[in-house]
PDB file of C-alpha atoms in Angstrom:
ATOM      1  CA  MET A  15     -11.574 -21.822  13.139  1.00  0.00           C
ATOM      2  CA  GLN A  16      -8.536 -22.511  14.834  1.00  0.00           C
ATOM      3  CA  ASP A  17      -8.232 -21.961  18.853  1.00  0.00           C
ATOM      4  CA  LYS A  18      -6.289 -18.984  19.442  1.00  0.00           C
ATOM      5  CA  SER A  19      -4.557 -20.698  22.548  1.00  0.00           C
ATOM      6  CA  LYS A  20      -3.467 -23.422  20.257  1.00  0.00           C
ATOM      7  CA  ILE A  21      -1.406 -21.159  17.695  1.00  0.00           C
ATOM      8  CA  PRO A  22       2.294 -21.816  17.973  1.00  0.00           C
ATOM      9  CA  PHE A  23       3.411 -18.464  16.595  1.00  0.00           C
ATOM     10  CA  GLN A  24       4.524 -15.361  18.164  1.00  0.00           C
ATOM     11  CA  HIS A  25       3.804 -13.143  15.077  1.00  0.00           C
ATOM     12  CA  TRP A  26       0.349 -14.021  13.631  1.00  0.00           C
ATOM     13  CA  SER A  27      -3.037 -12.482  12.493  1.00  0.00           C
ATOM     14  CA  LEU A  28      -6.301 -13.428  10.979  1.00  0.00           C
ATOM     15  CA  LYS A  29      -6.163 -13.608   7.109  1.00  0.00           C
ATOM     16  CA  VAL A  30      -7.431 -10.703   5.120  1.00  0.00           C
ATOM     17  CA  GLY A  31      -9.456 -11.536   2.198  1.00  0.00           C
ATOM     18  CA  ARG A  32      -9.612  -9.021  -0.611  1.00  0.00           C
ATOM     19  CA  ALA A  33     -11.877  -9.103  -3.565  1.00  0.00           C
ATOM     20  CA  ASP A  34     -10.364 -10.369  -6.777  1.00  0.00           C
ATOM     21  CA  ARG A  35      -9.990  -7.581  -9.212  1.00  0.00           C
ATOM     22  CA  GLN A  36     -11.562  -9.417 -12.071  1.00  0.00           C
ATOM     23  CA  THR A  37     -14.337 -11.205 -10.551  1.00  0.00           C
ATOM     24  CA  GLY A  38     -15.019  -8.992  -7.331  1.00  0.00           C
ATOM     25  CA  LEU A  39     -15.369 -12.194  -5.309  1.00  0.00           C
ATOM     26  CA  VAL A  40     -13.932 -12.890  -1.848  1.00  0.00           C
ATOM     27  CA  GLY A  41     -12.515 -16.164  -1.036  1.00  0.00           C
ATOM     28  CA  ASP A  42     -13.593 -17.983   2.072  1.00  0.00           C
ATOM     29  CA  PHE A  43     -10.956 -17.131   4.654  1.00  0.00           C
ATOM     30  CA  PHE A  44     -12.829 -17.145   7.876  1.00  0.00           C
ATOM     31  CA  GLY A  45     -10.848 -18.390  10.773  1.00  0.00           C
ATOM     32  CA  GLU A  46      -7.632 -18.730   8.634  1.00  0.00           C
ATOM     33  CA  ILE A  47      -4.331 -17.236  10.134  1.00  0.00           C
ATOM     34  CA  VAL A  48      -1.298 -15.984   8.438  1.00  0.00           C
ATOM     35  CA  SER A  49       2.173 -16.033  10.379  1.00  0.00           C
ATOM     36  CA  ALA A  50       5.771 -15.262  10.275  1.00  0.00           C
ATOM     37  CA  VAL A  51       6.753 -13.656   7.055  1.00  0.00           C
ATOM     38  CA  ASP A  52       3.228 -13.830   5.730  1.00  0.00           C
ATOM     39  CA  ASP A  53       2.102 -11.924   8.492  1.00  0.00           C
ATOM     40  CA  LEU A  54       4.426  -9.224   7.905  1.00  0.00           C
ATOM     41  CA  ASP A  55       3.550  -9.028   4.259  1.00  0.00           C
ATOM     42  CA  GLN A  56      -0.191  -8.573   5.046  1.00  0.00           C
ATOM     43  CA  SER A  57       0.473  -6.064   7.703  1.00  0.00           C
ATOM     44  CA  VAL A  58       2.761  -4.059   4.962  1.00  0.00           C
ATOM     45  CA  SER A  59      -0.205  -4.299   2.478  1.00  0.00           C
ATOM     46  CA  ASN A  60      -2.992  -3.316   5.288  1.00  0.00           C
ATOM     47  CA  LEU A  61      -0.965  -0.238   6.454  1.00  0.00           C
ATOM     48  CA  ILE A  62      -0.483   1.064   2.824  1.00  0.00           C
ATOM     49  CA  LEU A  63      -4.183   0.361   1.996  1.00  0.00           C
ATOM     50  CA  THR A  64      -5.450   1.997   5.232  1.00  0.00           C
ATOM     51  CA  PRO A  65      -6.386   5.625   4.819  1.00  0.00           C
ATOM     52  CA  LEU A  66      -5.507   8.163   7.532  1.00  0.00           C
ATOM     53  CA  GLY A  67      -8.085   8.697  10.175  1.00  0.00           C
ATOM     54  CA  SER A  68      -9.735   5.475   9.596  1.00  0.00           C
ATOM     55  CA  VAL A  69      -8.380   3.664  12.686  1.00  0.00           C
ATOM     56  CA  PRO A  70     -10.484   5.033  15.454  1.00  0.00           C
ATOM     57  CA  THR A  71      -8.004   4.229  18.345  1.00  0.00           C
ATOM     58  CA  GLU A  72      -4.847   5.358  16.213  1.00  0.00           C
ATOM     59  CA  PRO A  73      -6.151   8.165  13.841  1.00  0.00           C
ATOM     60  CA  GLU A  74      -2.278   8.688  12.569  1.00  0.00           C
ATOM     61  CA  LYS A  75      -2.195   5.143  11.552  1.00  0.00           C
ATOM     62  CA  GLY A  76      -2.277   4.446   8.013  1.00  0.00           C
ATOM     63  CA  CYS A  77      -0.923   6.031   4.675  1.00  0.00           C
ATOM     64  CA  ASP A  78      -2.150   9.215   3.044  1.00  0.00           C
ATOM     65  CA  LEU A  79      -2.585   8.466  -0.611  1.00  0.00           C
ATOM     66  CA  LEU A  80      -5.691   9.980  -1.453  1.00  0.00           C
ATOM     67  CA  PRO A  81      -4.473  13.247  -2.197  1.00  0.00           C
ATOM     68  CA  TYR A  82      -2.318  12.069  -4.916  1.00  0.00           C
ATOM     69  CA  LEU A  83      -4.226   9.357  -6.790  1.00  0.00           C
ATOM     70  CA  ASP A  84      -5.809  12.202  -8.953  1.00  0.00           C
ATOM     71  CA  LYS A  85      -2.765  14.009  -9.750  1.00  0.00           C
ATOM     72  CA  PRO A  86      -0.453  13.497 -12.775  1.00  0.00           C
ATOM     73  CA  PRO A  87       2.218  10.874 -12.446  1.00  0.00           C
ATOM     74  CA  ASP A  88       5.028  13.271 -12.130  1.00  0.00           C
ATOM     75  CA  ILE A  89       3.358  14.677  -9.010  1.00  0.00           C
ATOM     76  CA  ALA A  90       1.692  11.610  -7.602  1.00  0.00           C
ATOM     77  CA  ILE A  91       4.508   9.089  -7.960  1.00  0.00           C
ATOM     78  CA  PRO A  92       7.215  10.659  -5.652  1.00  0.00           C
ATOM     79  CA  ASN A  93       4.475  11.835  -3.226  1.00  0.00           C
ATOM     80  CA  ILE A  94       3.014   8.387  -2.895  1.00  0.00           C
ATOM     81  CA  GLY A  95       6.515   6.791  -2.359  1.00  0.00           C
ATOM     82  CA  ARG A  96       7.300   9.096   0.321  1.00  0.00           C
ATOM     83  CA  ALA A  97       3.919   8.493   1.971  1.00  0.00           C
ATOM     84  CA  ILE A  98       4.512   4.644   1.864  1.00  0.00           C
ATOM     85  CA  TRP A  99       8.001   5.147   3.273  1.00  0.00           C
ATOM     86  CA  ASP A 100       6.949   7.267   5.968  1.00  0.00           C
ATOM     87  CA  ALA A 101       4.024   5.260   6.999  1.00  0.00           C
ATOM     88  CA  LEU A 102       6.079   2.018   7.018  1.00  0.00           C
ATOM     89  CA  THR A 103       9.134   3.124   8.963  1.00  0.00           C
ATOM     90  CA  ILE A 104       6.724   4.574  11.629  1.00  0.00           C
ATOM     91  CA  TRP A 105       4.236   1.950  11.971  1.00  0.00           C
ATOM     92  CA  GLU A 106       5.857  -1.311  11.097  1.00  0.00           C
ATOM     93  CA  PRO A 107       9.232  -1.778  13.261  1.00  0.00           C
ATOM     94  CA  ARG A 108       9.383  -5.620  12.445  1.00  0.00           C
ATOM     95  CA  ILE A 109      10.559  -4.750   8.802  1.00  0.00           C
ATOM     96  CA  VAL A 110      13.561  -2.997   7.456  1.00  0.00           C
ATOM     97  CA  LEU A 111      12.732  -1.217   4.371  1.00  0.00           C
ATOM     98  CA  GLN A 112      14.977  -1.379   1.453  1.00  0.00           C
ATOM     99  CA  ASP A 113      12.998   0.514  -1.581  1.00  0.00           C
ATOM    100  CA  VAL A 114       9.655   1.649  -2.519  1.00  0.00           C
ATOM    101  CA  LYS A 115       8.979   1.959  -6.391  1.00  0.00           C
ATOM    102  CA  VAL A 116       5.699   3.406  -7.432  1.00  0.00           C
ATOM    103  CA  PHE A 117       4.723   3.236 -11.135  1.00  0.00           C
ATOM    104  CA  GLU A 118       2.062   3.748 -13.602  1.00  0.00           C
ATOM    105  CA  VAL A 119       0.504   0.422 -14.913  1.00  0.00           C
ATOM    106  CA  GLY A 120      -2.123   2.092 -16.969  1.00  0.00           C
ATOM    107  CA  PHE A 121      -3.807   5.644 -17.643  1.00  0.00           C
ATOM    108  CA  GLY A 122      -4.724   6.558 -14.173  1.00  0.00           C
ATOM    109  CA  HIS A 123      -3.804   3.306 -12.516  1.00  0.00           C
ATOM    110  CA  LEU A 124      -0.690   3.257 -10.315  1.00  0.00           C
ATOM    111  CA  ALA A 125       1.064   0.249  -8.449  1.00  0.00           C
ATOM    112  CA  ALA A 126       3.621  -0.069  -5.872  1.00  0.00           C
ATOM    113  CA  GLU A 127       6.399  -2.499  -5.144  1.00  0.00           C
ATOM    114  CA  ILE A 128       7.722  -2.519  -1.546  1.00  0.00           C
ATOM    115  CA  TYR A 129      11.202  -4.114  -0.910  1.00  0.00           C
ATOM    116  CA  TRP A 130      11.718  -5.140   2.466  1.00  0.00           C
ATOM    117  CA  ARG A 131      13.054  -7.769   5.067  1.00  0.00           C
ATOM    118  CA  PRO A 132      12.334  -8.856   8.342  1.00  0.00           C
ATOM    119  CA  SER A 133      14.184  -6.854  10.912  1.00  0.00           C
ATOM    120  CA  GLU A 134      15.500  -9.686  13.013  1.00  0.00           C
ATOM    121  CA  SER A 135      15.935 -12.271  10.291  1.00  0.00           C
ATOM    122  CA  ILE A 136      18.601 -14.690  10.224  1.00  0.00           C
ATOM    123  CA  LEU A 137      18.074 -14.897   6.409  1.00  0.00           C
ATOM    124  CA  ASP A 138      18.756 -11.855   4.597  1.00  0.00           C
ATOM    125  CA  ASP A 139      15.911 -12.490   2.326  1.00  0.00           C
ATOM    126  CA  LEU A 140      14.702  -9.330   0.496  1.00  0.00           C
ATOM    127  CA  ARG A 141      11.004  -9.558  -0.027  1.00  0.00           C
ATOM    128  CA  VAL A 142       8.559  -7.760  -2.420  1.00  0.00           C
ATOM    129  CA  THR A 143       5.093  -6.685  -1.550  1.00  0.00           C
ATOM    130  CA  SER A 144       3.257  -5.460  -4.626  1.00  0.00           C
ATOM    131  CA  LEU A 145      -0.002  -3.768  -4.548  1.00  0.00           C
ATOM    132  CA  PRO A 146      -2.431  -1.894  -7.182  1.00  0.00           C
ATOM    133  CA  LEU A 147      -2.978   1.449  -5.296  1.00  0.00           C
ATOM    134  CA  GLU A 148      -6.511   2.012  -6.607  1.00  0.00           C
ATOM    135  CA  LEU A 149      -7.529  -0.168  -3.887  1.00  0.00           C
ATOM    136  CA  ALA A 150      -6.939   2.583  -1.346  1.00  0.00           C
ATOM    137  CA  SER A 151      -9.457   4.934  -2.922  1.00  0.00           C
ATOM    138  CA  ASN A 152     -12.209   2.203  -2.702  1.00  0.00           C
ATOM    139  CA  ARG A 153     -11.737   1.438   1.007  1.00  0.00           C
ATOM    140  CA  ARG A 154     -14.654   2.583   3.112  1.00  0.00           C
ATOM    141  CA  VAL A 155     -14.594   3.582   6.727  1.00  0.00           C
ATOM    142  CA  ALA A 156     -17.043   1.545   8.689  1.00  0.00           C
TER     143      ALA A 156
END
């Protein structure tokens, strides 16, 4: 575990370990940090996969995907894209959103690709965060 007072980054957070989709195992990430662009990428993923109302101090923080996950693709895809766009533009001011693409990867399974870049980037690199959206329905509020 790193000493927080010795972390040389302005933007950092603890690394979030998600379960592997095939094995269900979570790697050992205890005490690891992500910084810079990796911190932004993790923040984008966390914001999209956080259901509205699950953050006690900020109940409006998150992305409202649950009403659309059981809808037909022609209804779900544009609504999920809009919900992701709205959540990221409101809650993540450190990025400039370029595009959000939601698509069907299998029957009843959707995924999203979020195209973004850091808002104060010297490099004009476009980043892509890809997520399977069925993870959003498996989250439980503690």
